[in-house]
Amino acid sequence: MSASRRTLTSIVLSKKFEVVVTIIILANLIFEAIVERKVLAGNDDDQETKRTDGQPDTVSQIAATCFTAFYTIEIICKAIARGGILFLCQHSSADCFDVISTATALIATVVVFYPNSFNNANAIRYALLLRTLRLIRFVTILPAFRRTTDSLSVVLPRAFELLKTITFIGFVFAALGLVLFGGRITTDPNNKHSQQILRRAPDFATAADVGYYTNSMNDVGSAMITLFELMIVNNWFVIASGYIATTSKIHRIYFVFYWIIQVLCFVNLLVATILDTFISEWDSIPHDHPQNQEQQNSTLRRPQSFDEDGQVTFDASCITGTDTGLPHDVYSVVLDQSSSALNEDHLNRVRRRSLLRLLLTPNSAQRKHALPPSLLHRGDDE
């Protein structure tokens, strides 16, 4: 590897390079927000966002071109430093996303500025917005957000099973609704059902000046949407009144049974499952709070860290606040503090592994061999 490539690799792999890229992405997001604000306020100029003459000659076009050029140079540098585009895409999903979003923005730039019939510069802005999605990953730095996503990864598969059941029940009632109410919700003035709705269900016919006529059961798609509105109890009695007006009161059983089965049983079961699973998973994930970590370390090091001989003593009957059921034997783990290779973090890891070995060893005879002789000395609790 040449000296110039080694220098480029050290720059690309440094944290400062990532900070610079993140700042540029943030600046891109802020600039797009300012431009979009002008569009929403009605102060947008056609020449600012849509007209091109083969040259980036407006503020938004120049900025979009500069951002695209920077992202392209970034990807090229990463490819040179890490062994090619394919290596980036195969070994990092984040880098693969960067390659795709940058390639999309570059293609959009070429298509817009190359003389042709397509001259909408907004395509470049929209392509660049893909890259700003990278900022979402910084939200995962927050411990609470990480715990939420970890909990949802367990909750969603379980909720999906119930959602499939709810969808199946909705499909069954939709098919039944086609048989009972198909063709009865209509605005055709020559249809007798239209006149029945106007006379017997005025709330259904005149709600919001347009009525609930779109909530029909004339096809499977419309029936599923209507049943979804009934499931969330959105004026379900008004919707039901339109169907009752064209049939008879006995058909109220259809809507009552749907409410009992779908809403009262399965929707409540879905909500309870999500809440129960989420709370259980949330509580099972350890908190990353410094005080909790310090409390855990202090319990693990009980009653003190090291004595003068570099020896740590543990009570096997209670470790990290858990009753182990083992006899009140004292195990002393001897660690060489003079070794420069062992720092405090490494010593903590060794202590944890040692304690786990002791807890998983079934009897006293085997516990003698659970740890290396150089680390384990057994004594009696006096």
Short mmCIF file of C-alpha atoms in Angstrom, two decimals:
data_model
loop_
_atom_site.label_atom_id
_atom_site.label_comp_id
_atom_site.label_asym_id
_atom_site.label_seq_id
_atom_site.Cartn_x
_atom_site.Cartn_y
_atom_site.Cartn_z
CA MET A 1 0.00 0.00 0.00
CA SER A 2 1.40 3.37 -1.02
CA ALA A 3 1.97 6.18 1.45
CA SER A 4 -0.78 8.31 -0.11
CA ARG A 5 -3.30 5.49 0.19
CA ARG A 6 -2.31 4.85 3.81
CA THR A 7 -2.83 8.53 4.54
CA LEU A 8 -6.24 8.49 2.82
CA THR A 9 -7.25 5.36 4.74
CA SER A 10 -6.29 6.89 8.09
CA ILE A 11 -8.32 10.01 7.25
CA VAL A 12 -11.40 8.12 6.07
CA LEU A 13 -11.39 5.77 9.08
CA SER A 14 -10.94 8.58 11.59
CA LYS A 15 -13.78 9.88 13.75
CA LYS A 16 -13.15 13.44 12.55
CA PHE A 17 -14.05 12.38 9.00
CA GLU A 18 -17.37 10.96 10.20
CA VAL A 19 -18.04 14.16 12.14
CA VAL A 20 -17.44 16.28 9.03
CA VAL A 21 -19.77 14.07 6.95
CA THR A 22 -22.46 14.26 9.62
CA ILE A 23 -22.19 18.06 9.74
CA ILE A 24 -22.58 18.26 5.95
CA ILE A 25 -25.63 15.97 6.06
CA LEU A 26 -27.14 18.12 8.82
CA ALA A 27 -26.47 21.26 6.76
CA ASN A 28 -28.17 19.58 3.79
CA LEU A 29 -31.23 18.82 5.91
CA ILE A 30 -31.42 22.39 7.25
CA PHE A 31 -31.08 23.86 3.74
CA GLU A 32 -33.85 21.62 2.39
CA ALA A 33 -36.07 22.62 5.31
CA ILE A 34 -35.54 26.30 4.46
CA VAL A 35 -36.31 25.74 0.77
CA GLU A 36 -39.40 23.68 1.59
CA ARG A 37 -40.60 26.36 3.96
CA LYS A 38 -40.55 28.86 1.11
CA VAL A 39 -42.52 26.44 -1.05
CA LEU A 40 -45.15 25.89 1.64
CA ALA A 41 -45.40 29.63 2.27
CA GLY A 42 -46.09 30.26 -1.44
CA ASN A 43 -42.91 32.29 -1.93
CA ASP A 44 -41.35 29.81 -4.33
CA ASP A 45 -40.07 31.06 -7.66
CA ASP A 46 -40.38 28.84 -10.71
CA GLN A 47 -36.82 29.67 -11.71
CA GLU A 48 -35.61 28.60 -8.27
CA THR A 49 -36.76 25.01 -8.33
CA LYS A 50 -37.90 23.94 -11.77
CA ARG A 51 -36.18 25.82 -14.60
CA THR A 52 -32.81 24.59 -15.82
CA ASP A 53 -30.81 25.50 -18.89
CA GLY A 54 -28.12 22.84 -18.58
CA GLN A 55 -26.32 24.87 -15.89
CA PRO A 56 -26.80 24.93 -12.11
CA ASP A 57 -27.57 28.66 -12.04
CA THR A 58 -29.90 29.06 -9.05
CA VAL A 59 -29.22 28.87 -5.33
CA SER A 60 -31.02 25.57 -4.75
CA GLN A 61 -29.46 23.99 -7.85
CA ILE A 62 -25.94 25.08 -6.91
CA ALA A 63 -26.41 23.81 -3.35
CA ALA A 64 -27.82 20.48 -4.57
CA THR A 65 -24.91 20.07 -6.98
CA CYS A 66 -22.38 20.82 -4.23
CA PHE A 67 -23.96 18.32 -1.84
CA THR A 68 -24.05 15.67 -4.56
CA ALA A 69 -20.39 16.31 -5.39
CA PHE A 70 -19.36 16.05 -1.74
CA TYR A 71 -21.25 12.78 -1.21
CA THR A 72 -19.75 11.36 -4.41
CA ILE A 73 -16.22 12.24 -3.32
CA GLU A 74 -16.91 10.73 0.10
CA ILE A 75 -18.02 7.40 -1.41
CA ILE A 76 -15.02 7.35 -3.77
CA CYS A 77 -12.63 7.93 -0.86
CA LYS A 78 -14.28 5.19 1.21
CA ALA A 79 -14.12 2.80 -1.73
CA ILE A 80 -10.40 3.46 -2.23
CA ALA A 81 -9.64 3.15 1.48
CA ARG A 82 -11.70 0.03 2.14
CA GLY A 83 -11.20 -2.00 -0.99
CA GLY A 84 -13.94 -1.06 -3.44
CA ILE A 85 -17.67 -0.38 -3.71
CA LEU A 86 -18.60 -4.06 -3.44
CA PHE A 87 -16.71 -4.36 -0.15
CA LEU A 88 -18.61 -1.38 1.24
CA CYS A 89 -21.98 -2.85 0.27
CA GLN A 90 -21.19 -6.35 1.54
CA HIS A 91 -19.72 -5.48 4.93
CA SER A 92 -21.82 -2.52 6.09
CA SER A 93 -25.52 -1.88 5.60
CA ALA A 94 -24.98 1.82 6.46
CA ASP A 95 -22.30 2.18 3.77
CA CYS A 96 -24.51 0.28 1.31
CA PHE A 97 -27.33 2.76 1.97
CA ASP A 98 -24.89 5.66 1.45
CA VAL A 99 -23.77 4.20 -1.89
CA ILE A 100 -27.35 3.76 -3.12
CA SER A 101 -28.52 7.22 -2.02
CA THR A 102 -25.45 8.92 -3.46
CA ALA A 103 -25.76 7.05 -6.77
CA THR A 104 -29.44 8.07 -6.93
CA ALA A 105 -28.58 11.73 -6.37
CA LEU A 106 -25.76 11.59 -8.95
CA ILE A 107 -28.02 10.03 -11.59
CA ALA A 108 -30.74 12.60 -10.86
CA THR A 109 -28.22 15.43 -11.25
CA VAL A 110 -26.99 14.13 -14.61
CA VAL A 111 -30.53 13.59 -15.92
CA VAL A 112 -31.72 17.07 -14.84
CA PHE A 113 -28.75 19.06 -16.13
CA TYR A 114 -28.25 17.06 -19.33
CA PRO A 115 -30.21 18.73 -22.16
CA ASN A 116 -33.49 16.84 -22.42
CA SER A 117 -37.21 17.32 -21.82
CA PHE A 118 -36.92 16.56 -18.09
CA ASN A 119 -35.87 19.71 -16.22
CA ASN A 120 -37.37 19.42 -12.74
CA ALA A 121 -34.54 20.14 -10.30
CA ASN A 122 -36.69 18.96 -7.39
CA ALA A 123 -35.64 15.41 -8.32
CA ILE A 124 -32.13 16.18 -7.05
CA ARG A 125 -33.44 17.55 -3.78
CA TYR A 126 -35.62 14.52 -3.19
CA ALA A 127 -32.72 12.18 -3.95
CA LEU A 128 -30.48 14.07 -1.53
CA LEU A 129 -33.11 13.78 1.19
CA LEU A 130 -32.49 10.02 1.17
CA ARG A 131 -29.01 10.65 2.54
CA THR A 132 -30.34 12.70 5.44
CA LEU A 133 -32.11 9.58 6.73
CA ARG A 134 -28.68 8.56 7.95
CA LEU A 135 -29.14 10.98 10.85
CA ILE A 136 -31.76 8.63 12.31
CA ARG A 137 -29.03 6.30 13.52
CA PHE A 138 -27.86 8.92 16.03
CA VAL A 139 -31.16 8.53 17.83
CA THR A 140 -30.05 5.01 18.78
CA ILE A 141 -27.37 6.57 20.96
CA LEU A 142 -30.11 7.31 23.49
CA PRO A 143 -30.42 4.35 25.90
CA ALA A 144 -34.20 4.73 26.22
CA PHE A 145 -34.63 4.63 22.43
CA ARG A 146 -32.44 1.52 22.21
CA ARG A 147 -34.51 -0.20 24.86
CA THR A 148 -37.69 0.77 23.03
CA THR A 149 -36.50 -0.67 19.71
CA ASP A 150 -35.26 -3.84 21.43
CA SER A 151 -38.64 -4.27 23.08
CA LEU A 152 -40.52 -3.63 19.86
CA SER A 153 -38.44 -6.28 18.08
CA VAL A 154 -40.03 -8.83 20.43
CA VAL A 155 -43.50 -7.25 20.58
CA LEU A 156 -44.15 -6.88 16.85
CA PRO A 157 -43.80 -10.59 15.87
CA ARG A 158 -46.29 -11.58 18.59
CA ALA A 159 -48.67 -8.78 17.63
CA PHE A 160 -48.41 -9.81 13.98
CA GLU A 161 -49.85 -13.24 14.80
CA LEU A 162 -52.95 -11.64 16.31
CA LEU A 163 -53.18 -9.17 13.42
CA LYS A 164 -53.42 -12.09 11.02
CA THR A 165 -56.34 -13.46 13.04
CA ILE A 166 -58.05 -10.05 13.09
CA THR A 167 -57.59 -9.73 9.32
CA PHE A 168 -59.04 -13.19 8.75
CA ILE A 169 -62.10 -12.39 10.88
CA GLY A 170 -62.53 -9.13 8.96
CA PHE A 171 -62.38 -11.02 5.66
CA VAL A 172 -65.04 -13.51 6.85
CA PHE A 173 -67.39 -10.70 7.89
CA ALA A 174 -66.64 -8.84 4.65
CA ALA A 175 -67.68 -11.88 2.61
CA LEU A 176 -70.82 -12.21 4.72
CA GLY A 177 -71.50 -8.48 4.31
CA LEU A 178 -71.35 -8.83 0.51
CA VAL A 179 -74.13 -11.40 0.71
CA LEU A 180 -76.31 -9.40 3.12
CA PHE A 181 -75.71 -5.80 2.03
CA GLY A 182 -74.14 -5.92 -1.44
CA GLY A 183 -75.57 -3.18 -3.70
CA ARG A 184 -77.76 -1.64 -1.00
CA ILE A 185 -75.63 1.48 -0.31
CA THR A 186 -76.01 3.64 -3.40
CA THR A 187 -76.62 7.24 -4.46
CA ASP A 188 -78.60 6.28 -7.55
CA PRO A 189 -81.87 8.28 -7.26
CA ASN A 190 -83.71 5.61 -9.25
CA ASN A 191 -82.73 2.91 -6.77
CA LYS A 192 -85.24 2.21 -4.01
CA HIS A 193 -82.44 1.66 -1.46
CA SER A 194 -81.25 5.24 -1.98
CA GLN A 195 -84.69 6.56 -1.07
CA GLN A 196 -84.86 4.29 1.98
CA ILE A 197 -81.56 5.66 3.27
CA LEU A 198 -82.73 9.27 2.85
CA ARG A 199 -85.95 8.59 4.77
CA ARG A 200 -84.83 6.17 7.50
CA ALA A 201 -81.15 7.11 8.07
CA PRO A 202 -80.73 10.86 7.52
CA ASP A 203 -77.55 10.97 9.61
CA PHE A 204 -75.98 8.37 7.34
CA ALA A 205 -77.06 10.25 4.21
CA THR A 206 -76.11 13.80 5.27
CA ALA A 207 -73.02 13.41 7.51
CA ALA A 208 -70.45 16.08 6.58
CA ASP A 209 -72.68 17.02 3.62
CA VAL A 210 -71.61 13.90 1.70
CA GLY A 211 -72.80 11.08 3.93
CA TYR A 212 -71.25 7.66 4.51
CA TYR A 213 -72.01 6.32 1.04
CA THR A 214 -68.38 5.40 0.45
CA ASN A 215 -68.61 3.01 3.43
CA SER A 216 -70.39 0.39 1.42
CA MET A 217 -70.14 -3.37 1.14
CA ASN A 218 -70.51 -3.51 -2.62
CA ASP A 219 -67.04 -5.11 -3.00
CA VAL A 220 -64.46 -6.78 -0.77
CA GLY A 221 -62.15 -3.73 -0.58
CA SER A 222 -64.93 -1.35 0.45
CA ALA A 223 -66.26 -3.90 2.91
CA MET A 224 -62.85 -4.29 4.59
CA ILE A 225 -62.52 -0.51 4.95
CA THR A 226 -66.04 -0.24 6.37
CA LEU A 227 -65.34 -3.02 8.86
CA PHE A 228 -62.11 -1.30 9.89
CA GLU A 229 -64.10 1.84 10.72
CA LEU A 230 -66.54 -0.30 12.68
CA MET A 231 -63.60 -1.93 14.48
CA ILE A 232 -62.24 1.39 15.72
CA VAL A 233 -65.83 2.35 16.68
CA ASN A 234 -65.90 5.42 14.42
CA ASN A 235 -69.62 6.40 14.49
CA TRP A 236 -70.41 2.73 14.04
CA PHE A 237 -74.07 3.23 14.98
CA VAL A 238 -74.48 5.83 12.19
CA ILE A 239 -72.86 3.51 9.64
CA ALA A 240 -74.99 0.60 10.81
CA SER A 241 -78.16 2.71 10.52
CA GLY A 242 -77.68 3.04 6.77
CA TYR A 243 -77.58 -0.73 6.32
CA ILE A 244 -80.50 -1.31 8.67
CA ALA A 245 -82.54 1.24 6.67
CA THR A 246 -82.23 -0.87 3.52
CA THR A 247 -82.84 -4.24 5.21
CA SER A 248 -84.47 -4.88 8.59
CA LYS A 249 -83.75 -4.53 12.28
CA ILE A 250 -82.80 -8.21 12.54
CA HIS A 251 -79.62 -7.38 10.61
CA ARG A 252 -78.36 -5.50 13.65
CA ILE A 253 -77.17 -8.91 14.85
CA TYR A 254 -74.45 -8.75 12.20
CA PHE A 255 -72.98 -5.55 13.60
CA VAL A 256 -73.41 -6.61 17.24
CA PHE A 257 -71.65 -9.94 16.65
CA TYR A 258 -68.84 -8.21 14.77
CA TRP A 259 -68.34 -5.77 17.66
CA ILE A 260 -68.28 -8.58 20.25
CA ILE A 261 -65.89 -10.85 18.34
CA GLN A 262 -63.58 -8.31 16.75
CA VAL A 263 -63.56 -5.34 19.11
CA LEU A 264 -64.42 -6.76 22.51
CA CYS A 265 -62.30 -9.91 22.16
CA PHE A 266 -59.49 -9.74 19.64
CA VAL A 267 -58.67 -6.02 19.57
CA ASN A 268 -58.55 -5.89 23.37
CA LEU A 269 -56.47 -9.07 23.35
CA LEU A 270 -54.09 -7.47 20.87
CA VAL A 271 -53.69 -4.34 23.01
CA ALA A 272 -53.18 -6.41 26.17
CA THR A 273 -50.59 -8.61 24.46
CA ILE A 274 -48.64 -5.62 23.16
CA LEU A 275 -48.64 -3.86 26.53
CA ASP A 276 -47.77 -6.97 28.54
CA THR A 277 -44.98 -8.06 26.19
CA PHE A 278 -43.57 -4.57 25.91
CA ILE A 279 -43.50 -4.00 29.67
CA SER A 280 -41.93 -7.44 30.28
CA GLU A 281 -39.24 -6.88 27.67
CA TRP A 282 -38.62 -3.32 28.87
CA ASP A 283 -38.06 -4.51 32.43
CA SER A 284 -35.83 -7.40 31.33
CA ILE A 285 -33.42 -5.13 29.46
CA PRO A 286 -30.79 -3.75 31.86
CA HIS A 287 -30.74 -0.01 32.38
CA ASP A 288 -27.65 1.81 31.20
CA HIS A 289 -27.86 4.32 34.02
CA PRO A 290 -24.48 5.08 35.66
CA GLN A 291 -25.90 4.70 39.16
CA ASN A 292 -27.30 1.26 38.34
CA GLN A 293 -23.99 0.20 36.83
CA GLU A 294 -22.11 1.46 39.87
CA GLN A 295 -24.51 -0.37 42.18
CA GLN A 296 -24.02 -3.57 40.19
CA ASN A 297 -20.24 -3.24 40.34
CA SER A 298 -20.30 -2.52 44.06
CA THR A 299 -22.43 -5.63 44.64
CA LEU A 300 -20.16 -7.71 42.47
CA ARG A 301 -17.07 -6.58 44.32
CA ARG A 302 -18.50 -7.16 47.77
CA PRO A 303 -17.31 -6.36 50.30
CA GLN A 304 -14.32 -4.51 48.79
CA SER A 305 -12.29 -4.61 45.60
CA PHE A 306 -8.72 -5.66 46.34
CA ASP A 307 -6.79 -6.20 49.51
CA GLU A 308 -3.08 -5.63 49.83
CA ASP A 309 -2.28 -9.07 48.37
CA GLY A 310 -4.45 -8.57 45.30
CA GLN A 311 -7.07 -11.05 46.56
CA VAL A 312 -10.85 -10.63 46.28
CA THR A 313 -13.23 -12.57 48.55
CA PHE A 314 -16.82 -13.53 47.59
CA ASP A 315 -19.66 -15.12 49.55
CA ALA A 316 -20.99 -17.90 47.30
CA SER A 317 -24.43 -17.89 48.97
CA CYS A 318 -25.37 -14.47 47.58
CA ILE A 319 -23.85 -13.05 44.42
CA THR A 320 -25.05 -9.80 42.81
CA GLY A 321 -28.06 -9.81 45.12
CA THR A 322 -29.25 -13.29 44.05
CA ASP A 323 -29.70 -16.15 46.50
CA THR A 324 -27.69 -18.98 44.90
CA GLY A 325 -28.65 -21.74 47.35
CA LEU A 326 -25.00 -22.69 47.73
CA PRO A 327 -23.37 -23.13 51.16
CA HIS A 328 -21.76 -20.12 52.76
CA ASP A 329 -18.36 -20.91 51.32
CA VAL A 330 -15.85 -18.18 50.73
CA TYR A 331 -14.04 -18.11 47.43
CA SER A 332 -11.03 -15.93 47.01
CA VAL A 333 -9.96 -15.02 43.52
CA VAL A 334 -6.32 -14.02 43.33
CA LEU A 335 -5.47 -11.60 40.55
CA ASP A 336 -2.04 -10.30 39.75
CA GLN A 337 -2.28 -6.53 39.90
CA SER A 338 1.32 -6.08 38.95
CA SER A 339 0.70 -7.34 35.42
CA SER A 340 0.50 -4.41 33.04
CA ALA A 341 -1.75 -6.41 30.71
CA LEU A 342 -4.59 -6.51 33.24
CA ASN A 343 -6.40 -3.24 33.70
CA GLU A 344 -9.44 -2.57 35.85
CA ASP A 345 -11.95 -3.41 33.10
CA HIS A 346 -10.25 -6.70 32.38
CA LEU A 347 -10.22 -7.59 36.07
CA ASN A 348 -13.95 -6.93 36.28
CA ARG A 349 -14.60 -9.25 33.34
CA VAL A 350 -12.45 -11.98 34.91
CA ARG A 351 -14.33 -11.66 38.19
CA ARG A 352 -17.70 -11.97 36.46
CA ARG A 353 -16.66 -15.04 34.48
CA SER A 354 -15.24 -16.63 37.63
CA LEU A 355 -18.44 -16.11 39.56
CA LEU A 356 -20.57 -17.55 36.75
CA ARG A 357 -18.43 -20.66 36.67
CA LEU A 358 -18.88 -21.12 40.40
CA LEU A 359 -22.65 -20.69 40.17
CA LEU A 360 -23.00 -23.22 37.35
CA THR A 361 -20.88 -25.89 39.09
CA PRO A 362 -23.27 -28.37 40.78
CA ASN A 363 -21.29 -29.60 43.82
CA SER A 364 -18.39 -28.70 46.02
CA ALA A 365 -16.05 -31.34 44.59
CA GLN A 366 -16.51 -30.07 41.08
CA ARG A 367 -16.37 -26.43 42.16
CA LYS A 368 -12.73 -26.97 43.16
CA HIS A 369 -11.93 -27.49 39.48
CA ALA A 370 -14.25 -24.82 38.14
CA LEU A 371 -11.47 -22.24 38.16
CA PRO A 372 -7.78 -22.52 37.34
CA PRO A 373 -5.69 -23.34 40.43
CA SER A 374 -3.83 -20.09 40.02
CA LEU A 375 -7.03 -18.09 40.44
CA LEU A 376 -9.09 -20.03 42.98
CA HIS A 377 -8.43 -20.45 46.70
CA ARG A 378 -11.16 -21.91 48.87
CA GLY A 379 -11.70 -21.22 52.53
CA ASP A 380 -14.49 -21.61 55.06
CA ASP A 381 -16.80 -18.84 56.20
CA GLU A 382 -16.08 -18.19 59.81
#
